[in-house]
CSV table of C-alpha atoms and ligand atoms in Angstrom, one decimal:
chain,number,residue,atom,x,y,z
A,1,MET,CA,-34.7,-1.3,-0.5
A,2,ILE,CA,-37.0,-3.6,-2.0
A,3,LEU,CA,-38.0,-2.5,-4.9
A,4,THR,CA,-41.3,-4.8,-6.5
A,5,VAL,CA,-42.3,-4.0,-9.9
A,6,THR,CA,-45.7,-5.6,-10.6
A,7,LEU,CA,-46.7,-4.1,-14.4
A,8,ASN,CA,-50.4,-5.7,-14.2
A,9,ALA,CA,-51.4,-4.2,-11.0
A,10,ALA,CA,-55.2,-4.5,-9.8
A,11,VAL,CA,-57.9,-3.6,-7.7
A,12,ALA,CA,-58.3,-6.8,-6.2
A,13,ARG,CA,-62.0,-8.1,-4.3
A,14,THR,CA,-62.6,-10.9,-2.2
A,15,LEU,CA,-66.1,-12.0,-1.4
A,16,VAL,CA,-66.8,-14.6,0.8
A,17,VAL,CA,-69.7,-16.3,-0.2
A,18,PRO,CA,-70.9,-19.5,1.4
A,19,ASN,CA,-72.6,-22.0,-0.7
A,20,LEU,CA,-71.6,-20.6,-4.1
A,21,SER,CA,-73.2,-22.1,-7.3
A,22,LEU,CA,-72.9,-20.7,-10.0
A,23,GLY,CA,-76.5,-19.6,-12.4
A,24,HIS,CA,-78.2,-18.0,-8.7
A,25,ARG,CA,-77.8,-14.9,-6.4
A,26,HIS,CA,-76.0,-14.9,-3.5
A,27,ARG,CA,-74.6,-12.4,-0.4
A,28,ALA,CA,-71.4,-11.7,0.1
A,29,GLN,CA,-70.7,-12.3,4.1
A,30,GLU,CA,-67.9,-10.6,4.2
A,31,SER,CA,-65.6,-8.4,1.4
A,32,ALA,CA,-62.2,-6.7,1.8
A,33,VAL,CA,-60.5,-4.9,-1.4
A,34,LEU,CA,-57.5,-4.0,-1.9
A,35,ALA,CA,-53.9,-3.1,-4.1
A,36,GLY,CA,-53.4,-6.5,-5.1
A,37,GLY,CA,-51.2,-7.6,-8.1
A,38,LYS,CA,-48.1,-10.8,-7.0
A,39,GLY,CA,-45.8,-7.3,-6.8
A,40,ILE,CA,-48.3,-5.6,-5.1
A,41,ASN,CA,-49.1,-8.1,-2.7
A,42,VAL,CA,-44.8,-9.1,-1.9
A,43,ALA,CA,-44.9,-5.4,-1.4
A,44,ARG,CA,-47.5,-5.4,0.9
A,45,SER,CA,-45.8,-9.0,3.3
A,46,LEU,CA,-42.6,-6.8,3.6
A,47,ARG,CA,-44.1,-4.0,4.6
A,48,ALA,CA,-45.3,-5.8,7.8
A,49,LEU,CA,-42.5,-7.8,8.1
A,50,GLY,CA,-40.7,-4.2,8.8
A,51,VAL,CA,-38.6,-4.8,4.8
A,52,PRO,CA,-38.4,-1.1,3.2
A,53,VAL,CA,-39.9,-1.6,0.2
A,54,ILE,CA,-41.4,1.0,-2.7
A,55,ALA,CA,-43.4,-0.3,-5.5
A,56,THR,CA,-43.3,0.7,-8.5
A,57,GLY,CA,-45.3,-0.8,-12.2
A,58,PHE,CA,-48.7,1.0,-14.3
A,59,ALA,CA,-51.6,2.0,-12.9
A,60,GLY,CA,-54.7,3.5,-14.2
A,61,GLY,CA,-57.8,4.9,-14.6
A,62,ARG,CA,-60.2,4.8,-11.6
A,63,ASN,CA,-58.5,1.8,-10.6
A,64,GLY,CA,-55.4,3.7,-11.0
A,65,ASP,CA,-56.7,5.8,-8.1
A,66,ALA,CA,-57.9,2.7,-6.1
A,67,ILE,CA,-54.4,1.4,-6.0
A,68,ARG,CA,-52.8,4.0,-5.0
A,69,ASP,CA,-55.0,4.8,-2.2
A,70,GLY,CA,-54.8,1.1,-1.5
A,71,LEU,CA,-50.9,1.9,-1.0
A,72,SER,CA,-51.3,4.7,0.9
A,73,ALA,CA,-54.0,3.6,3.2
A,74,ALA,CA,-51.6,0.2,4.1
A,75,ALA,CA,-48.7,3.2,4.3
A,76,ILE,CA,-46.7,1.4,0.9
A,77,PRO,CA,-44.5,3.3,-0.7
A,78,PHE,CA,-44.9,3.4,-4.1
A,79,ASP,CA,-44.6,4.9,-7.2
A,80,LEU,CA,-46.9,4.0,-10.4
A,81,ILE,CA,-46.3,5.1,-13.6
A,82,GLU,CA,-49.4,6.5,-14.3
A,83,ILE,CA,-51.2,4.8,-18.2
A,84,LYS,CA,-54.1,5.6,-20.3
A,85,GLY,CA,-56.3,2.7,-19.7
A,86,GLN,CA,-58.0,1.7,-17.2
A,87,SER,CA,-56.0,-0.9,-14.2
A,88,ARG,CA,-58.0,-4.4,-14.0
A,89,THR,CA,-59.9,-5.6,-11.4
A,90,SER,CA,-59.2,-9.0,-9.5
A,91,ILE,CA,-62.0,-11.0,-8.1
A,92,ALA,CA,-61.4,-13.9,-6.0
A,93,LEU,CA,-64.2,-16.5,-4.5
A,94,ILE,CA,-64.3,-17.3,-1.3
A,95,ASP,CA,-66.8,-20.5,0.1
A,96,PRO,CA,-66.5,-21.2,3.2
A,97,MET,CA,-68.6,-24.3,3.2
A,98,GLY,CA,-67.3,-26.1,0.2
A,99,GLN,CA,-64.1,-25.1,0.9
A,100,THR,CA,-63.2,-23.6,-2.8
A,101,GLN,CA,-61.2,-20.5,-4.0
A,102,THR,CA,-62.9,-19.4,-7.5
A,103,GLU,CA,-60.7,-16.9,-8.6
A,104,ILE,CA,-61.7,-14.4,-12.1
A,105,ASN,CA,-58.8,-12.3,-12.9
A,106,GLU,CA,-59.4,-9.6,-15.8
A,107,TYR,CA,-56.8,-9.5,-19.2
A,108,GLY,CA,-56.0,-6.0,-17.9
A,109,PRO,CA,-55.0,-2.8,-19.7
A,110,GLU,CA,-53.0,-2.5,-22.6
A,111,VAL,CA,-49.8,-0.1,-22.0
A,112,GLU,CA,-48.8,1.8,-24.8
A,113,PRO,CA,-45.8,2.2,-26.3
A,114,GLY,CA,-44.7,5.7,-24.9
A,115,GLU,CA,-45.6,4.5,-21.7
A,116,GLN,CA,-43.3,1.6,-21.4
A,117,ALA,CA,-40.2,3.4,-22.8
A,118,GLU,CA,-41.4,6.4,-19.6
A,119,PHE,CA,-40.9,3.2,-17.7
A,120,ARG,CA,-38.1,2.2,-18.2
A,121,ARG,CA,-36.3,5.4,-17.8
A,122,HIS,CA,-37.8,5.6,-14.2
A,123,PHE,CA,-36.7,2.3,-13.0
A,124,GLY,CA,-33.1,2.9,-13.7
A,125,GLN,CA,-33.9,6.3,-11.3
A,126,LEU,CA,-35.2,3.3,-9.1
A,127,LEU,CA,-32.9,1.4,-8.4
A,128,GLU,CA,-30.3,3.5,-7.7
A,129,TYR,CA,-32.3,3.3,-4.5
A,130,ALA,CA,-32.9,-0.6,-4.4
A,131,THR,CA,-30.6,-3.7,-3.4
A,132,ALA,CA,-33.1,-5.8,-4.2
A,133,VAL,CA,-35.6,-5.9,-7.4
A,134,VAL,CA,-39.2,-8.5,-7.3
A,135,PHE,CA,-40.7,-9.1,-10.7
A,136,ALA,CA,-43.8,-10.3,-9.9
A,137,GLY,CA,-46.9,-11.4,-11.2
A,138,SER,CA,-48.4,-10.8,-15.7
A,139,LEU,CA,-47.8,-9.1,-18.1
A,140,PRO,CA,-50.1,-6.6,-19.8
A,141,PRO,CA,-51.7,-8.3,-22.7
A,142,ASN,CA,-49.5,-6.8,-25.3
A,143,MET,CA,-46.5,-6.6,-23.1
A,144,GLU,CA,-44.1,-8.6,-24.9
A,145,GLU,CA,-42.1,-10.7,-22.7
A,146,GLY,CA,-38.8,-9.4,-24.0
A,147,PHE,CA,-39.7,-6.0,-21.4
A,148,LEU,CA,-39.2,-7.8,-18.7
A,149,VAL,CA,-36.0,-9.7,-19.3
A,150,GLU,CA,-34.9,-5.7,-20.5
A,151,LEU,CA,-35.3,-5.0,-17.1
A,152,VAL,CA,-33.7,-7.8,-14.5
A,153,GLU,CA,-30.7,-7.9,-17.2
A,154,GLN,CA,-31.0,-3.9,-16.1
A,155,ALA,CA,-30.9,-5.3,-12.2
A,156,ARG,CA,-28.8,-7.8,-12.7
A,157,GLU,CA,-25.5,-5.5,-14.3
A,158,ARG,CA,-26.5,-2.6,-12.1
A,159,GLY,CA,-25.5,-5.9,-8.6
A,160,LEU,CA,-28.9,-6.2,-7.8
A,161,TYR,CA,-30.7,-9.3,-6.5
A,162,THR,CA,-33.2,-10.2,-8.4
A,163,VAL,CA,-36.2,-12.1,-8.2
A,164,VAL,CA,-38.6,-13.6,-10.8
A,165,ASP,CA,-42.1,-14.3,-10.3
A,166,SER,CA,-45.0,-15.1,-12.9
A,167,THR,CA,-46.6,-17.0,-15.4
A,168,PRO,CA,-44.6,-19.9,-16.9
A,169,THR,CA,-44.4,-18.3,-20.5
A,170,VAL,CA,-43.0,-15.3,-19.0
A,171,LEU,CA,-41.0,-17.0,-16.4
A,172,ARG,CA,-39.3,-19.2,-19.2
A,173,ALA,CA,-38.6,-16.2,-21.2
A,174,ALA,CA,-36.9,-14.4,-17.7
A,175,LEU,CA,-34.5,-17.2,-17.5
A,176,LYS,CA,-32.6,-16.5,-20.0
A,177,ALA,CA,-31.7,-13.4,-18.3
A,178,CYS,CA,-30.7,-15.1,-15.0
A,179,PRO,CA,-32.6,-13.9,-11.8
A,180,SER,CA,-31.3,-14.5,-8.7
A,181,LEU,CA,-34.3,-16.4,-7.5
A,182,VAL,CA,-37.2,-17.5,-8.9
A,183,SER,CA,-40.3,-19.1,-7.2
A,184,PRO,CA,-43.0,-20.3,-9.3
A,185,ASN,CA,-45.6,-22.7,-7.4
A,186,GLN,CA,-46.0,-26.4,-8.2
A,187,HIS,CA,-48.6,-25.7,-11.2
A,188,GLU,CA,-46.5,-23.4,-12.7
A,189,ALA,CA,-43.2,-25.3,-12.4
A,190,GLU,CA,-44.6,-28.5,-14.3
A,191,SER,CA,-45.2,-26.1,-17.3
A,192,VAL,CA,-41.7,-24.4,-17.3
A,193,VAL,CA,-40.0,-27.9,-17.4
A,194,GLY,CA,-42.5,-29.4,-18.4
A,195,PHE,CA,-43.0,-32.8,-16.5
A,196,ASP,CA,-45.3,-33.3,-13.3
A,197,PHE,CA,-43.9,-34.0,-9.6
A,198,ILE,CA,-45.4,-36.8,-8.2
A,199,GLU,CA,-43.0,-37.5,-5.6
A,200,GLU,CA,-39.8,-35.7,-3.8
A,201,GLU,CA,-37.7,-36.1,-6.6
A,202,ASP,CA,-39.5,-34.8,-9.6
A,203,TYR,CA,-39.4,-31.9,-7.1
A,204,LEU,CA,-35.9,-31.8,-7.5
A,205,ARG,CA,-35.5,-33.1,-10.6
A,206,GLY,CA,-37.5,-29.6,-11.6
A,207,LEU,CA,-35.4,-27.1,-9.1
A,208,ALA,CA,-32.3,-28.6,-10.8
A,209,ARG,CA,-34.3,-27.6,-14.2
A,210,LEU,CA,-34.7,-24.4,-13.5
A,211,VAL,CA,-31.4,-23.6,-11.9
A,212,GLU,CA,-30.8,-25.2,-15.6
A,213,MET,CA,-32.5,-23.3,-18.0
A,214,GLY,CA,-30.9,-19.6,-15.9
A,215,ALA,CA,-32.2,-19.5,-12.7
A,216,ARG,CA,-28.9,-18.6,-10.1
A,217,HIS,CA,-31.6,-20.9,-7.2
A,218,ALA,CA,-35.2,-21.6,-7.4
A,219,CYS,CA,-38.3,-22.3,-4.7
A,220,ILE,CA,-41.0,-24.3,-5.4
A,221,THR,CA,-44.4,-24.3,-3.6
A,222,SER,CA,-47.0,-26.4,-3.1
A,223,ARG,CA,-50.4,-26.6,-2.6
A,224,GLU,CA,-50.2,-29.5,1.1
A,225,GLY,CA,-47.7,-26.7,2.8
A,226,HIS,CA,-44.4,-27.8,1.3
A,227,SER,CA,-42.0,-26.3,-0.2
A,228,TYR,CA,-38.3,-26.4,-1.9
A,229,LEU,CA,-35.6,-24.1,-1.8
A,230,THR,CA,-31.8,-24.6,-3.8
A,231,THR,CA,-29.1,-23.3,-1.3
A,232,ARG,CA,-25.5,-23.4,-2.0
A,233,GLU,CA,-25.3,-25.7,0.3
A,234,GLY,CA,-27.9,-28.0,-1.4
A,235,VAL,CA,-31.3,-28.3,-1.1
A,236,LEU,CA,-33.5,-27.8,1.7
A,237,SER,CA,-37.0,-29.0,2.1
A,238,ALA,CA,-39.6,-27.6,4.5
A,239,ARG,CA,-42.4,-28.5,5.4
A,240,ALA,CA,-45.6,-26.0,7.6
A,241,PRO,CA,-47.7,-27.1,10.2
A,242,MET,CA,-51.2,-27.2,8.2
A,243,VAL,CA,-52.9,-24.3,8.7
A,244,GLU,CA,-57.4,-24.4,8.9
A,245,ARG,CA,-57.7,-22.0,5.5
A,246,VAL,CA,-59.4,-18.9,5.7
A,247,SER,CA,-58.0,-17.9,1.6
A,248,THR,CA,-54.2,-19.7,0.3
A,249,ILE,CA,-54.7,-16.9,-2.1
A,250,GLY,CA,-51.5,-14.4,-1.5
A,251,SER,CA,-49.7,-17.5,-0.4
A,252,GLY,CA,-47.0,-17.9,-2.5
A,253,ASP,CA,-47.0,-13.9,-2.3
A,254,ALA,CA,-46.0,-14.3,1.7
A,255,TYR,CA,-43.4,-16.7,1.1
A,256,LEU,CA,-41.8,-15.2,-1.1
A,257,ALA,CA,-41.2,-12.1,1.1
A,258,GLY,CA,-40.9,-14.5,4.2
A,259,LEU,CA,-37.6,-15.5,2.1
A,260,LEU,CA,-36.9,-12.6,1.3
A,261,ALA,CA,-36.9,-10.9,3.9
A,262,GLY,CA,-35.6,-13.5,5.9
A,263,LEU,CA,-32.5,-13.8,3.9
A,264,LEU,CA,-31.5,-11.0,2.9
A,265,HIS,CA,-33.1,-7.9,5.8
A,266,ARG,CA,-32.6,-10.8,9.1
A,267,HIS,CA,-30.1,-11.9,7.1
A,268,TYR,CA,-31.2,-15.5,8.7
A,269,ALA,CA,-29.4,-18.5,7.9
A,270,PRO,CA,-31.2,-20.0,4.3
A,271,PRO,CA,-33.1,-23.4,6.5
A,272,GLU,CA,-34.5,-20.3,8.8
A,273,ALA,CA,-34.9,-18.0,6.3
A,274,VAL,CA,-37.1,-21.1,4.8
A,275,LYS,CA,-39.2,-21.0,7.8
A,276,LEU,CA,-39.9,-17.9,8.6
A,277,ALA,CA,-41.0,-18.0,4.7
A,278,ALA,CA,-43.2,-20.8,5.6
A,279,GLY,CA,-44.4,-19.2,8.5
A,280,CYS,CA,-45.9,-16.4,6.6
A,281,ALA,CA,-47.9,-18.6,3.4
A,282,ALA,CA,-49.0,-20.5,6.3
A,283,ALA,CA,-50.1,-17.6,8.3
A,284,ASN,CA,-51.2,-15.4,5.0
A,285,ALA,CA,-53.7,-18.8,5.0
A,286,GLU,CA,-55.0,-18.1,8.0
A,287,THR,CA,-56.3,-14.6,6.6
A,288,LEU,CA,-58.7,-12.4,3.8
A,289,GLY,CA,-56.4,-11.0,1.6
A,290,ALA,CA,-53.5,-12.2,-0.3
A,291,GLY,CA,-50.5,-11.1,0.9
A,292,VAL,CA,-51.7,-10.4,4.7
A,293,PHE,CA,-50.7,-11.5,8.0
A,294,ASP,CA,-50.1,-11.4,11.3
A,295,VAL,CA,-46.2,-11.0,12.2
A,296,ARG,CA,-46.4,-12.4,15.1
A,297,ARG,CA,-48.8,-15.4,14.1
A,298,ALA,CA,-46.0,-16.5,11.4
A,299,GLU,CA,-43.2,-16.1,13.9
A,300,GLU,CA,-45.5,-18.6,15.5
A,301,LEU,CA,-45.9,-20.7,12.7
A,302,ALA,CA,-42.1,-20.0,11.4
A,303,GLY,CA,-41.0,-21.9,14.5
A,304,ALA,CA,-43.1,-25.0,13.7
A,305,VAL,CA,-42.0,-25.4,10.1
A,306,LYS,CA,-39.8,-28.7,9.6
A,307,VAL,CA,-37.2,-27.9,7.5
A,308,GLU,CA,-34.6,-31.0,6.4
A,309,ALA,CA,-31.8,-30.7,3.9
A,310,VAL,CA,-32.3,-33.5,1.3
A,311,SER,CA,-29.9,-34.5,-1.6
A,312,TYR,CA,-30.1,-35.4,-5.8
A,313,GLN,CA,-27.3,-35.3,-7.5
A,314,PRO,CA,-28.4,-36.6,-11.2
A,315,GLY,CA,-25.9,-36.8,-13.4
A,316,GLY,CA,-24.0,-33.2,-11.7
A,317,ASP,CA,-27.1,-31.1,-12.1
A,318,ARG,CA,-26.2,-28.1,-10.3
A,319,VAL,CA,-28.5,-27.6,-7.4
B,1,LIG,N1,-53.4,-24.7,4.9
B,1,LIG,C1,-51.6,-24.3,4.9
B,1,LIG,N2,-51.7,-24.4,5.5
B,1,LIG,C2,-49.7,-24.5,6.1
B,1,LIG,N3,-49.7,-24.0,4.9
B,1,LIG,C3,-50.0,-23.2,3.6
B,1,LIG,C4,-51.2,-23.6,3.0
B,1,LIG,N4,-51.5,-23.8,2.0
B,1,LIG,C5,-50.5,-23.0,2.0
B,1,LIG,N5,-49.8,-23.4,2.7
B,1,LIG,C6,-48.1,-22.6,2.0
B,1,LIG,O1,-48.6,-21.6,1.1
B,1,LIG,C7,-47.7,-21.8,0.4
B,1,LIG,C8,-47.7,-21.9,-1.2
B,1,LIG,O2,-48.9,-22.2,-1.6
B,1,LIG,P1,-49.1,-22.4,-2.8
B,1,LIG,O3,-48.2,-23.0,-3.8
B,1,LIG,O4,-50.2,-22.6,-3.0
B,1,LIG,O5,-49.2,-20.9,-3.5
B,1,LIG,P2,-49.6,-20.2,-4.5
B,1,LIG,O6,-50.0,-20.5,-5.6
B,1,LIG,O7,-48.0,-19.7,-5.0
B,1,LIG,O8,-49.9,-18.7,-3.8
B,1,LIG,P3,-50.4,-17.6,-4.9
B,1,LIG,O9,-50.3,-17.5,-6.8
B,1,LIG,O10,-52.3,-16.7,-4.8
B,1,LIG,O11,-49.7,-16.6,-4.3
B,1,LIG,C9,-47.1,-23.4,0.2
B,1,LIG,O12,-46.5,-24.0,0.0
B,1,LIG,C10,-47.0,-23.6,1.5
B,1,LIG,O13,-46.2,-23.1,2.6
B,2,LIG,O1,-52.8,-12.7,-13.0
B,2,LIG,P1,-51.3,-12.1,-12.2
B,2,LIG,O2,-50.6,-10.9,-12.2
B,2,LIG,O3,-50.2,-13.1,-12.5
B,2,LIG,O4,-51.8,-13.1,-10.6
B,2,LIG,C1,-52.7,-11.8,-9.7
B,2,LIG,C2,-52.9,-13.1,-8.7
B,2,LIG,O5,-54.0,-14.7,-9.3
B,2,LIG,O6,-52.2,-13.3,-8.4
B,2,LIG,C3,-52.6,-13.4,-6.2
B,2,LIG,C4,-51.7,-14.7,-5.6
B,2,LIG,O7,-50.5,-15.0,-6.1
B,2,LIG,C5,-53.7,-12.9,-6.5
B,2,LIG,O8,-53.9,-11.8,-5.8
B,2,LIG,C6,-54.0,-12.8,-8.5
B,2,LIG,O9,-55.4,-12.8,-8.5
């Protein structure tokens, strides 16, 4: 079972608004409301891929109830700690005419020290059923990065596969706990390593730096349908067929779920797992809602992903 940890879960509302323009009144052509936050998006994608999953984290207030209802409706097993604060709302505005995606995410509620302690205890119990743990998304505003670092260490000490996908500040801290895999997008990775990725060599240097900073493995996704993954044998580069995008929000989450489903559940070799990852991400881009895609379409797109081994040996960096 893969345990996903969403410390700042959200009610994720997506509105399709043609010709969106600031300062004007609009009507949404279409809308979707889902339980959200990166870890929950990953759980939704894993569930679609047939991987046993439990979603944990914090949820509170009416939004917390809506998050639980959304998870139940999607048949995603969950075990969320109730908090006094109101879980946040994340709004995505999709303009199909201007081809823009605008996100407005609340910071989320504070989580009291007692609630944090309760989560820590509970987490230890959930680990007994897990083979892998995915820590994804931002932290509640008053939560120290050390809280997450300790959770990663706790999971790692039990010999579990650990994955971190969070904001650059949190990711930088989490690298100290040596997670099995980190999966930032290009922008986040650039911010963590401190330089821009312009050429392929920059991505490879970025991966090497993430490994040097503590990750056992790293993948970096980019908007142009391109991604890189370190493996024991070297680095793989994957190019997905570009699809007509509806919304790429959650494509990174679908990518991570596809990768984990491939590596840990289907026992694929890394090149096949990367294809599945990029197929899921592309299928997500064709669909409204984060971590939502048609699995058959994802498999079809996976078949068209071009994967190749790329080499880079800058002064013995281990990638
Ligand atoms: N138009 C597209 N066609 C095909 N694949 C796409 C397209 N857009 C994105 N992807 C796939 O999605 C992956 C992730 O994209 P990106 O790095 O933009 O996600 P992200 O910012 O992490 O997303 P999120 O944080 O919203 O989950 C890309 O590496 C690529 O494989
Ligand atoms: O605020 P966080 O937790 O860092 O990220 C939240 C978020 O940007 O990530 C998801 C896509 O990965 C979106 O659904 C959501 O808006």
